[in-house]
Coordinates of C-alpha atoms in Angstrom, one line a residue:
M1 CA 0.0 0.5 -0.3
T2 CA 1.3 3.5 -1.1
P3 CA 2.5 5.8 2.2
L4 CA -0.4 8.7 2.8
P5 CA 1.6 12.3 2.4
A6 CA 3.2 13.8 5.1
E7 CA 0.5 16.2 5.7
E8 CA -2.3 14.1 5.8
L9 CA -1.3 11.6 8.9
M10 CA -0.2 15.0 10.8
N11 CA -3.9 16.1 10.5
L12 CA -4.7 13.2 11.9
V13 CA -2.7 13.7 14.6
R14 CA -3.6 16.9 15.4
Q15 CA -7.7 15.7 15.0
L16 CA -6.9 13.2 17.6
D17 CA -5.2 15.8 20.1
A18 CA -7.8 18.2 19.6
A19 CA -10.2 15.1 19.8
T20 CA -13.3 15.8 22.4
G21 CA -15.4 13.7 23.9
T22 CA -15.2 9.7 24.0
A23 CA -17.2 9.5 20.7
A24 CA -14.5 12.3 18.9
Q25 CA -12.0 10.2 20.4
L26 CA -12.4 6.7 19.4
A27 CA -13.0 7.9 16.1
A28 CA -9.8 9.5 15.3
L29 CA -7.9 7.2 17.5
S30 CA -9.2 3.9 14.8
S31 CA -8.6 5.9 11.3
L32 CA -4.9 6.9 13.4
K33 CA -4.4 2.9 14.2
M34 CA -5.7 2.0 10.9
Q35 CA -2.1 3.8 9.8
C36 CA 0.0 2.3 12.3
K37 CA -0.8 -0.9 10.8
R38 CA 1.1 0.4 7.8
A39 CA 5.0 0.1 7.8
G40 CA 5.3 2.9 5.6
D41 CA 3.5 5.6 7.7
V42 CA 5.3 4.9 11.1
A43 CA 8.4 7.5 10.6
A44 CA 6.6 10.2 9.6
L45 CA 3.5 9.3 12.7
I46 CA 6.4 9.5 15.1
A47 CA 7.5 12.9 13.6
A48 CA 3.8 14.5 13.8
G49 CA 3.8 13.2 17.6
A50 CA 2.0 10.5 17.4
I51 CA 3.2 8.7 20.5
P52 CA 3.3 12.0 23.0
T53 CA -0.8 12.0 21.9
L54 CA -1.2 8.6 22.2
V55 CA 0.9 9.0 25.4
R56 CA -1.9 11.5 27.1
L57 CA -4.7 9.4 26.5
L58 CA -3.5 6.2 28.3
G59 CA -4.2 9.5 30.9
P60 CA -7.1 10.0 33.3
E61 CA -7.4 13.0 30.4
A62 CA -9.6 10.0 28.5
S63 CA -12.6 10.2 28.8
L64 CA -13.6 6.7 29.1
S65 CA -11.1 3.9 29.6
A66 CA -12.2 2.7 26.5
V67 CA -10.7 5.6 24.8
Q68 CA -7.2 4.2 27.1
S69 CA -7.5 0.8 25.6
A70 CA -7.8 2.1 22.0
A71 CA -4.9 4.5 22.8
A72 CA -2.9 1.6 24.7
S73 CA -3.7 -1.0 21.7
A74 CA -2.5 2.1 18.9
L75 CA 0.7 2.0 20.3
L76 CA 1.6 -1.5 20.1
T77 CA 0.5 -1.3 16.8
L78 CA 2.9 1.5 16.0
G79 CA 5.7 -0.4 17.7
V80 CA 5.4 -3.9 16.0
S81 CA 4.7 -2.0 12.1
A82 CA 8.1 -0.5 12.6
G83 CA 9.7 -3.9 12.6
S84 CA 13.2 -3.1 14.6
D85 CA 14.5 -5.0 16.8
P86 CA 13.1 -3.9 20.6
E87 CA 16.3 -4.5 21.9
D88 CA 17.5 -1.6 19.5
D89 CA 14.2 0.3 18.7
P90 CA 13.2 3.9 17.9
V91 CA 10.0 3.7 18.7
A92 CA 10.1 1.4 21.3
A93 CA 12.8 4.2 23.3
A94 CA 9.8 7.0 21.7
I95 CA 7.3 5.4 23.4
V96 CA 9.0 5.1 26.5
A97 CA 10.7 8.6 26.9
A98 CA 6.9 10.0 26.5
G99 CA 6.2 8.0 29.8
A100 CA 4.0 4.8 28.3
I101 CA 4.9 2.5 30.7
P102 CA 3.3 4.2 34.4
A103 CA 0.9 5.0 32.3
L104 CA 0.2 1.4 31.1
V105 CA 0.5 -0.2 34.4
Q106 CA -1.9 1.6 35.9
L107 CA -4.4 0.6 33.3
L108 CA -3.8 -3.3 33.9
G109 CA -5.8 -3.1 37.2
S110 CA -8.4 -0.8 35.2
P111 CA -12.3 -2.5 35.8
D112 CA -12.8 -1.9 32.2
P113 CA -12.6 -5.4 30.2
E114 CA -10.4 -4.2 27.3
A115 CA -8.2 -1.8 28.1
P116 CA -5.7 -4.3 30.3
A117 CA -6.3 -7.1 27.8
S118 CA -4.8 -3.6 25.5
A119 CA -2.3 -2.2 28.5
A120 CA -0.1 -5.8 28.6
G121 CA 0.0 -5.9 24.9
A122 CA 1.7 -3.2 24.8
L123 CA 3.8 -3.9 27.8
G124 CA 4.6 -7.4 26.1
F125 CA 6.3 -5.4 23.7
L126 CA 8.2 -2.9 25.7
A127 CA 9.2 -5.6 28.5
L128 CA 11.6 -7.1 25.6
T129 CA 15.0 -4.6 26.6
P130 CA 16.4 -5.0 30.4
E131 CA 15.4 -1.3 30.6
N132 CA 12.4 -1.2 30.3
A133 CA 11.5 -4.9 31.8
A134 CA 13.7 -2.8 35.1
T135 CA 11.2 0.0 34.3
I136 CA 7.9 -1.5 34.0
T137 CA 8.8 -3.7 37.2
A138 CA 9.7 -0.6 39.5
A139 CA 5.9 1.0 38.5
G140 CA 4.5 -2.4 40.1
A141 CA 3.3 -4.7 36.7
I142 CA 3.8 -7.8 38.0
P143 CA 1.7 -8.1 40.8
L144 CA -1.4 -6.8 38.3
L145 CA -0.2 -9.2 35.4
V146 CA -0.4 -12.2 37.8
R147 CA -4.1 -11.1 38.8
L148 CA -4.7 -10.9 35.1
L149 CA -3.6 -14.4 34.7
A150 CA -7.0 -15.5 37.4
A151 CA -10.3 -16.7 36.7
G152 CA -12.8 -13.4 35.4
S153 CA -10.6 -12.1 33.0
S154 CA -10.8 -12.4 29.3
A155 CA -9.1 -14.1 27.5
E156 CA -6.7 -11.4 25.5
A157 CA -5.7 -10.5 28.9
K158 CA -4.4 -13.2 30.4
H159 CA -2.7 -14.8 26.7
N160 CA -1.0 -10.6 27.0
A161 CA -0.2 -10.7 30.2
A162 CA 1.6 -14.1 29.9
R163 CA 3.2 -12.9 27.3
T164 CA 4.5 -9.5 29.5
L165 CA 5.7 -12.3 31.9
V166 CA 7.6 -13.8 29.4
G167 CA 9.9 -11.0 28.9
L168 CA 10.0 -10.2 32.1
C169 CA 11.2 -13.5 33.1
L170 CA 14.3 -13.8 30.1
H171 CA 15.9 -10.9 33.0
S172 CA 16.7 -13.4 36.4
S173 CA 15.7 -10.3 38.5
N174 CA 12.3 -10.6 38.0
I175 CA 12.0 -14.1 37.8
V176 CA 11.6 -14.4 42.1
D177 CA 9.3 -11.8 42.3
I178 CA 6.9 -13.2 39.4
T179 CA 7.3 -16.8 41.6
A180 CA 6.7 -14.5 44.6
A181 CA 3.2 -13.0 43.4
G182 CA 1.6 -16.6 43.1
A183 CA 2.8 -16.8 38.9
I184 CA 3.0 -20.6 38.8
P185 CA -0.1 -21.9 39.9
A186 CA -2.0 -19.6 37.9
L187 CA -0.2 -20.2 34.7
V188 CA 0.1 -24.2 35.1
Q189 CA -3.7 -23.4 35.0
L190 CA -3.5 -21.5 31.1
I191 CA -1.4 -24.7 30.1
G192 CA -3.9 -26.2 26.8
T193 CA -6.0 -23.3 26.3
V194 CA -3.7 -20.0 26.6
S195 CA -0.7 -20.2 24.1
T196 CA 1.7 -18.1 25.9
A197 CA 1.5 -19.9 29.0
I198 CA 3.5 -22.4 28.3
G199 CA 6.2 -20.2 27.4
A200 CA 6.1 -18.1 30.8
L201 CA 6.5 -21.9 32.5
S202 CA 9.3 -22.9 30.4
T203 CA 11.0 -19.5 31.3
L204 CA 10.2 -20.0 34.7
C205 CA 11.3 -23.2 34.9
L206 CA 14.9 -22.6 34.0
D207 CA 15.7 -21.7 37.4
A208 CA 15.9 -25.0 39.4
N209 CA 13.9 -23.5 42.2
N210 CA 11.0 -22.9 40.3
Q211 CA 10.8 -26.9 39.0
V212 CA 9.1 -28.5 42.2
A213 CA 6.5 -25.8 42.4
I214 CA 5.9 -26.3 39.0
A215 CA 5.3 -29.8 38.7
A216 CA 3.3 -29.7 42.1
A217 CA 1.0 -27.4 40.9
G218 CA -0.3 -30.1 38.8
A219 CA 1.4 -29.4 35.8
V220 CA 2.6 -32.9 34.5
P221 CA -0.4 -34.3 32.9
R222 CA -1.2 -31.1 31.6
L223 CA 2.4 -31.1 30.0
V224 CA 1.6 -34.7 28.7
H225 CA -1.6 -33.5 27.1
L226 CA 0.2 -30.8 25.2
L227 CA 2.8 -33.4 23.9
G228 CA -0.5 -34.6 21.9
P229 CA -1.6 -34.3 18.2
G230 CA -3.5 -30.6 17.9
A231 CA -0.9 -28.6 19.8
S232 CA 1.4 -26.0 18.1
T233 CA 4.9 -27.4 17.2
Q234 CA 5.8 -24.2 19.7
A235 CA 3.6 -26.0 22.4
Q236 CA 5.3 -29.8 21.7
E237 CA 8.5 -28.0 22.5
C238 CA 8.1 -26.3 25.6
A239 CA 6.4 -28.7 27.1
A240 CA 9.1 -31.3 26.3
A241 CA 11.5 -28.6 27.7
I242 CA 10.1 -28.6 31.1
L243 CA 9.4 -32.0 31.2
R244 CA 12.8 -32.2 30.3
S245 CA 13.9 -30.1 33.7
L246 CA 11.4 -31.7 36.0
A247 CA 12.8 -35.1 35.4
A248 CA 16.3 -34.2 36.9
H249 CA 14.0 -34.2 39.8
A250 CA 13.4 -38.2 41.2
E251 CA 10.5 -37.8 43.2
I252 CA 9.2 -35.7 39.4
A253 CA 10.4 -38.5 37.6
V254 CA 8.6 -41.2 39.1
T255 CA 5.2 -38.9 38.2
F256 CA 5.9 -39.5 34.6
A257 CA 4.6 -42.7 33.9
A258 CA 1.6 -42.6 35.7
A259 CA 1.3 -39.9 33.4
G260 CA 1.9 -41.7 30.9
A261 CA 4.6 -39.3 29.1
I262 CA 7.0 -42.0 28.0
S263 CA 5.1 -42.7 24.5
P264 CA 4.0 -39.5 23.4
L265 CA 8.0 -38.8 24.1
V266 CA 8.8 -41.2 21.9
R267 CA 6.0 -40.2 19.3
L268 CA 7.5 -37.4 19.5
L269 CA 11.3 -38.0 18.3
G270 CA 9.2 -39.7 14.7
P271 CA 9.1 -37.8 11.4
G272 CA 6.2 -35.5 11.9
S273 CA 8.3 -33.7 13.8
S274 CA 10.4 -30.0 13.7
D275 CA 13.8 -30.4 14.5
G276 CA 13.7 -28.8 17.4
V277 CA 10.7 -30.9 19.0
K278 CA 12.9 -33.8 17.9
V279 CA 15.5 -32.4 20.8
S280 CA 13.6 -31.1 24.0
A281 CA 11.8 -34.9 23.4
A282 CA 14.5 -36.5 23.4
E283 CA 16.9 -34.0 26.0
A284 CA 13.3 -35.5 28.5
L285 CA 14.2 -39.0 28.0
M286 CA 17.7 -38.9 28.9
S287 CA 16.3 -36.7 32.3
L288 CA 13.9 -40.2 32.7
M289 CA 16.8 -42.2 32.6
G290 CA 19.2 -40.1 34.7
A291 CA 16.3 -40.3 37.4
D292 CA 15.3 -43.8 36.8
P293 CA 18.8 -45.9 34.6
E294 CA 15.8 -48.7 35.0
T295 CA 13.8 -46.3 32.4
A296 CA 15.8 -47.6 30.1
A297 CA 14.4 -50.8 29.1
T298 CA 11.1 -49.3 29.4
I299 CA 11.6 -46.4 26.8
A300 CA 13.7 -48.8 24.6
A301 CA 10.2 -51.2 24.6
A302 CA 7.8 -48.0 23.6
G303 CA 9.5 -47.6 20.2
A304 CA 13.1 -45.3 20.7
I305 CA 15.7 -47.2 18.9
P306 CA 14.6 -46.6 15.4
S307 CA 13.8 -43.2 15.8
L308 CA 16.9 -42.5 17.4
V309 CA 19.1 -44.3 15.0
Q310 CA 16.8 -41.9 12.0
L311 CA 18.6 -39.4 13.7
L312 CA 21.8 -40.3 13.5
V313 CA 21.6 -40.4 9.1
P314 CA 23.6 -38.0 6.8
G315 CA 21.5 -34.9 6.2
T316 CA 20.0 -34.4 9.7
S317 CA 21.0 -31.4 11.4
D318 CA 24.7 -31.5 14.2
E319 CA 22.2 -30.5 17.2
V320 CA 19.8 -33.4 16.1
Q321 CA 23.2 -35.6 15.4
R322 CA 23.9 -35.1 19.0
I323 CA 21.4 -35.8 20.6
G324 CA 20.3 -38.6 18.7
A325 CA 24.0 -40.4 19.9
D326 CA 23.6 -38.4 22.9
A327 CA 20.2 -40.7 23.6
L328 CA 21.6 -44.0 22.4
A329 CA 24.5 -43.4 25.1
S330 CA 22.2 -43.6 27.3
L331 CA 20.4 -46.3 26.5
A332 CA 23.7 -48.2 26.1
A333 CA 24.8 -47.9 29.7
E334 CA 25.5 -51.2 31.1
N335 CA 21.7 -52.6 29.3
A336 CA 23.1 -55.3 27.3
E337 CA 20.3 -56.3 25.9
V338 CA 19.2 -52.2 25.0
A339 CA 22.3 -52.5 23.2
G340 CA 21.7 -55.4 20.8
S341 CA 19.1 -53.5 20.5
I342 CA 19.7 -50.7 19.2
A343 CA 23.5 -52.1 17.2
A344 CA 20.1 -54.4 15.4
A345 CA 18.6 -51.1 14.6
G346 CA 21.6 -50.5 12.8
A347 CA 23.5 -47.7 14.5
V348 CA 26.7 -49.2 14.6
P349 CA 28.0 -47.7 10.9
L350 CA 25.8 -44.6 11.2
L351 CA 27.9 -43.5 14.7
V352 CA 31.4 -44.5 13.0
Q353 CA 30.2 -42.2 10.1
L354 CA 29.6 -40.0 12.9
L355 CA 33.3 -40.5 14.4
G356 CA 34.7 -38.3 11.2
R357 CA 36.6 -35.1 10.6
G358 CA 32.9 -33.8 8.4
S359 CA 30.7 -34.0 12.0
S360 CA 31.2 -31.3 15.5
E361 CA 33.4 -31.5 18.4
E362 CA 30.4 -32.2 20.1
V363 CA 29.0 -34.9 17.9
Q364 CA 32.3 -36.7 17.6
E365 CA 31.9 -37.2 22.0
C366 CA 28.1 -38.3 21.7
A367 CA 28.8 -40.8 19.1
A368 CA 32.3 -42.4 20.6
E369 CA 29.8 -42.7 24.1
A370 CA 27.3 -44.2 22.4
L371 CA 30.1 -46.5 20.8
S372 CA 31.9 -47.3 24.7
Y373 CA 28.5 -48.9 25.6
L374 CA 28.1 -50.4 22.6
S375 CA 31.4 -52.3 22.7
E376 CA 31.0 -53.7 25.9
V377 CA 29.0 -56.1 24.6
P378 CA 31.1 -58.7 22.7
E379 CA 29.5 -59.5 20.1
I380 CA 29.1 -56.3 18.9
T381 CA 32.9 -55.2 19.0
V382 CA 32.9 -56.9 15.8
T383 CA 30.7 -55.0 14.2
I384 CA 31.9 -51.5 15.3
A385 CA 35.2 -52.5 13.7
G386 CA 33.5 -54.0 10.4
A387 CA 32.3 -50.8 9.6
G388 CA 35.5 -49.2 10.0
A389 CA 36.0 -47.7 13.8
T390 CA 39.1 -48.2 14.0
P391 CA 41.5 -45.6 12.7
L392 CA 38.4 -43.3 13.6
L393 CA 38.7 -44.1 17.0
V394 CA 42.7 -43.6 16.9
E395 CA 42.5 -40.4 15.4
L396 CA 40.2 -38.8 18.0
L397 CA 43.3 -40.0 20.6
G398 CA 44.9 -37.5 19.1
P399 CA 45.7 -34.1 20.4
D400 CA 42.9 -32.0 19.3
A401 CA 40.0 -34.0 20.2
S402 CA 38.8 -33.0 23.6
A403 CA 39.7 -35.0 26.6
E404 CA 35.9 -36.2 26.5
V405 CA 36.0 -37.7 23.2
Q406 CA 39.9 -39.5 23.6
E407 CA 38.2 -40.8 26.9
Y408 CA 35.4 -42.6 24.7
A409 CA 37.5 -43.5 22.4
A410 CA 40.2 -44.9 24.6
A411 CA 37.3 -47.1 26.7
T412 CA 35.6 -48.1 22.4
L413 CA 39.5 -49.3 21.3
R414 CA 40.0 -51.1 25.3
S415 CA 36.9 -53.3 24.8
L416 CA 37.9 -53.8 21.0
A417 CA 41.2 -54.9 21.7
Q418 CA 39.5 -57.6 23.8
N419 CA 39.3 -60.0 20.9
A420 CA 42.4 -60.6 19.1
E421 CA 42.1 -59.8 15.6
I422 CA 41.0 -56.7 16.2
A423 CA 43.6 -56.0 19.1
A424 CA 46.4 -56.7 16.5
T425 CA 44.1 -53.6 13.3
I426 CA 44.3 -51.0 16.5
F427 CA 47.6 -51.9 16.3
A428 CA 48.5 -51.2 12.5
A429 CA 46.3 -48.2 12.8
G430 CA 48.8 -46.8 14.9
A431 CA 46.7 -46.7 18.8
I432 CA 50.2 -47.5 20.4
P433 CA 52.2 -43.9 20.6
P434 CA 48.7 -41.7 20.8
L435 CA 47.2 -44.2 24.0
V436 CA 51.2 -43.8 26.1
Q437 CA 50.9 -40.6 25.2
L438 CA 47.9 -39.9 27.3
L439 CA 49.1 -41.7 30.2
G440 CA 50.9 -38.3 31.2
H441 CA 50.2 -36.3 34.6
E442 CA 48.3 -33.5 32.1
S443 CA 45.0 -35.9 30.9
P444 CA 42.6 -36.4 32.8
A445 CA 42.4 -39.1 35.6
E446 CA 39.4 -41.2 32.7
V447 CA 41.5 -40.5 30.1
Q448 CA 44.4 -42.1 31.5
E449 CA 42.1 -45.2 32.7
Y450 CA 41.1 -45.8 29.3
A451 CA 44.1 -45.6 28.0
A452 CA 45.8 -47.7 30.6
D453 CA 43.0 -50.0 30.1
A454 CA 43.3 -50.5 26.4
L455 CA 46.7 -51.0 26.7
C456 CA 45.6 -53.6 28.9
S457 CA 43.9 -55.1 26.6
L458 CA 46.2 -54.7 23.7
A459 CA 49.2 -55.8 26.0
E460 CA 48.0 -59.7 26.1
V461 CA 49.4 -59.5 22.4
A462 CA 53.3 -60.4 22.5
E463 CA 54.2 -58.4 19.3
I464 CA 51.9 -56.0 20.4
A465 CA 53.6 -55.6 24.5
T466 CA 56.5 -55.4 22.5
A467 CA 56.0 -52.3 21.0
I468 CA 54.1 -50.6 23.7
A469 CA 57.4 -51.1 25.7
A470 CA 59.6 -50.0 23.2
T471 CA 56.4 -46.9 22.9
G472 CA 57.7 -46.1 26.4
A473 CA 54.6 -47.2 28.2
I474 CA 56.6 -48.3 31.2
P475 CA 57.2 -44.6 33.1
P476 CA 54.0 -43.7 32.8
L477 CA 52.1 -46.6 33.4
V478 CA 55.3 -46.8 36.8
Q479 CA 53.8 -43.1 38.0
L480 CA 50.1 -43.4 37.8
L481 CA 50.2 -46.2 40.7
G482 CA 51.4 -43.8 43.1
T483 CA 49.5 -42.1 45.7
G484 CA 48.1 -39.1 43.4
S485 CA 46.2 -41.4 40.8
S486 CA 42.3 -42.6 41.7
E487 CA 42.2 -45.9 41.9
E488 CA 40.7 -47.0 39.0
V489 CA 43.7 -45.4 37.3
Q490 CA 46.0 -47.0 39.4
Q491 CA 44.1 -50.8 38.9
C492 CA 44.5 -49.9 35.0
A493 CA 48.0 -49.3 35.1
A494 CA 48.8 -52.0 37.6
A495 CA 46.6 -54.6 35.3
A496 CA 48.5 -53.1 32.4
L497 CA 52.2 -53.4 34.3
S498 CA 51.3 -57.2 34.8
H499 CA 50.6 -58.4 31.2
L500 CA 53.5 -56.5 30.2
A501 CA 55.7 -58.0 32.9
V502 CA 55.3 -61.8 31.3
N503 CA 57.8 -61.4 29.0
A504 CA 61.3 -61.1 30.4
E505 CA 63.4 -58.2 28.9
I506 CA 60.4 -56.3 29.8
A507 CA 60.1 -57.5 33.5
A508 CA 63.6 -56.0 33.7
T509 CA 62.6 -52.3 32.5
I510 CA 59.5 -52.6 34.4
A511 CA 61.6 -53.5 37.8
T512 CA 64.5 -50.9 37.0
A513 CA 61.9 -48.4 37.2
G514 CA 60.9 -48.6 40.1
A515 CA 57.6 -50.4 40.0
I516 CA 58.3 -53.1 42.3
P517 CA 58.6 -50.7 46.6
V518 CA 55.4 -49.5 44.5
L519 CA 53.1 -52.3 44.1
V520 CA 54.0 -53.7 47.2
Q521 CA 52.9 -50.1 48.5
L522 CA 49.6 -50.9 46.8
L523 CA 49.2 -54.6 48.5
G524 CA 48.7 -53.4 51.9
P525 CA 44.5 -52.1 53.3
G526 CA 44.9 -48.4 51.8
S527 CA 44.0 -49.9 48.9
S528 CA 40.8 -51.3 47.6
A529 CA 40.2 -55.2 47.0
E530 CA 40.7 -54.4 43.2
V531 CA 44.0 -52.4 43.2
Q532 CA 45.4 -55.2 45.5
E533 CA 44.2 -58.0 43.4
C534 CA 46.0 -56.4 40.7
A535 CA 49.2 -55.2 42.1
A536 CA 49.5 -59.2 43.1
G537 CA 49.2 -60.1 39.7
A538 CA 51.6 -57.3 38.7
L539 CA 53.9 -58.5 41.3
Q540 CA 53.6 -62.3 40.1
A541 CA 54.3 -61.3 36.7
L542 CA 57.7 -59.6 37.1
G543 CA 58.6 -62.1 39.4
G544 CA 58.2 -64.8 36.9
R545 CA 61.2 -66.8 36.8
N546 CA 63.5 -63.6 37.5
T547 CA 65.3 -64.9 40.5
E548 CA 66.8 -61.4 41.1
I549 CA 63.5 -59.4 41.0
R550 CA 62.4 -61.6 43.6
A551 CA 64.6 -60.4 46.0
A552 CA 63.5 -57.0 45.2
I553 CA 60.7 -57.7 45.3
A554 CA 61.2 -60.1 49.1
A555 CA 63.3 -56.9 50.0
A556 CA 60.7 -54.4 49.7
A557 CA 57.7 -56.5 51.3
A558 CA 59.9 -56.7 54.0
S559 CA 60.7 -53.1 54.2
A560 CA 57.4 -52.1 53.6
G561 CA 56.0 -55.0 56.4
R562 CA 53.8 -56.1 53.3
L563 CA 55.1 -59.4 53.8
Q564 CA 51.9 -60.9 55.4
E565 CA 50.1 -59.2 52.3
M566 CA 52.8 -61.2 50.2
Q567 CA 51.6 -64.5 51.6
E568 CA 47.4 -63.4 51.2
F569 CA 48.3 -63.6 48.1
G570 CA 50.1 -66.5 47.2
I571 CA 53.9 -63.6 45.8
G572 CA 56.8 -65.7 46.1
D573 CA 54.9 -69.1 46.3
E574 CA 56.9 -69.7 42.8
E575 CA 59.8 -69.7 44.2
E576 CA 59.2 -72.4 47.0
D577 CA 57.5 -74.8 44.3
E578 CA 61.2 -74.6 42.1
D579 CA 62.8 -75.2 45.3
E580 CA 61.5 -78.2 45.7
G581 CA 61.2 -79.5 42.3

């Protein structure tokens, strides 16, 4: 539409400014609002002084509250038609500068059925900047907005009040005041009937203190209902996001099954949902598994696995692939039956593909984590190796990968290496040097643990054991036996040394590196039973048929007061057997 000449727009503003009486003011407002809808007329209207005139009509000078309502509605239309970013909007700034906020807040309490709705609508537009939000709050808007959510207000008033609260919630300083005013129970009652209520709750739910209150107000069954057909994409995404946050609380998560949440969440993983809905639904299911690991079987039984596997296919977004791999990792963790179902659904080749350089680090991490759990099932290791995972996993051990990616890659290789044929391909792919590098003090404990464990599995092959020792693994493995390491790291390092020590030459190198006194010390009561057992195994392997090393072990045990532990673990019995022979 062609913009009106500036002179005509100025005449409209003059007519409104000069109008007296309700009928004249409403007629002038109607004409002006019509032009406010035309983006091309906005600048000329502002230049003509429309904003101060409209703000004046919000106050007591208006002949009737209907005029105040129409003036508030015109301000909202003017601001929206400008189409600017609310956080950098000269129109919004001009409206605020003219003193609109206190007048609009006062209108929230008007007995007129339309004025509060119009005022809340205008405030919702203005509330998106921190400065305006602070002014709106300081003017006392929050309790008035919450009151509009209650029964007796029009549907438009409830909608606009909730929308304004969404804007105010974006500024964390307001969340406590909004909650204290009783917004949560009122918003929960509006779920499914007022579209903006779910948006306000999703923002309030970001505060952990509010999550229990939202559940206590009866939100879970209402949110589950929104997951069904008929709800908008935005409503489903918000509902799933809120349920994800609520599921992090074990006492709330147990109510999800009774509310029938799992099946609709699984359904939202399918092709009919937007990416945002899929991500929120998958995250909600993951929260449920985090609260109760046994839920994994129920989720799998509801048909989640094929849909999650489909999220991994090429062409889906990075975020969708990440959440799909992450959810499959949660399902596969410590559940061999579910892991088998995931492999049977064709997940392995897709997960392996996501390890490649074309994926983001976050996707690589989640894919490697999922494979690490799947690889704990011996039958699946062959599938993983057959899909070409080995060289990709070895590459992910390098310095360019994050510690988390290195950890899961090493964990997967640890499991794969328990198959002798696969161990040979891991060795051929050049895994030994990066695994040895990861034993260093600069690596996190989890990375050290899985690197040592992978080397332990690989060391069962004699040829590979020689290569591990030649690559310089022994000094860092001995270092990891010390008190500065976790029990898990000590256990894996001792186990790796026990496998390496089967080779007499390597055993001598281990002894020379100072392993004996540290291993003897680990036999004591300060170590866990698992660490003691691995340390004893390493000492037995070191002793072997080398009388010099056996003597050093006996001397170290006597010095440390560990002769009783030596006897309990049968260390040194080999020497007695040989003497008897």
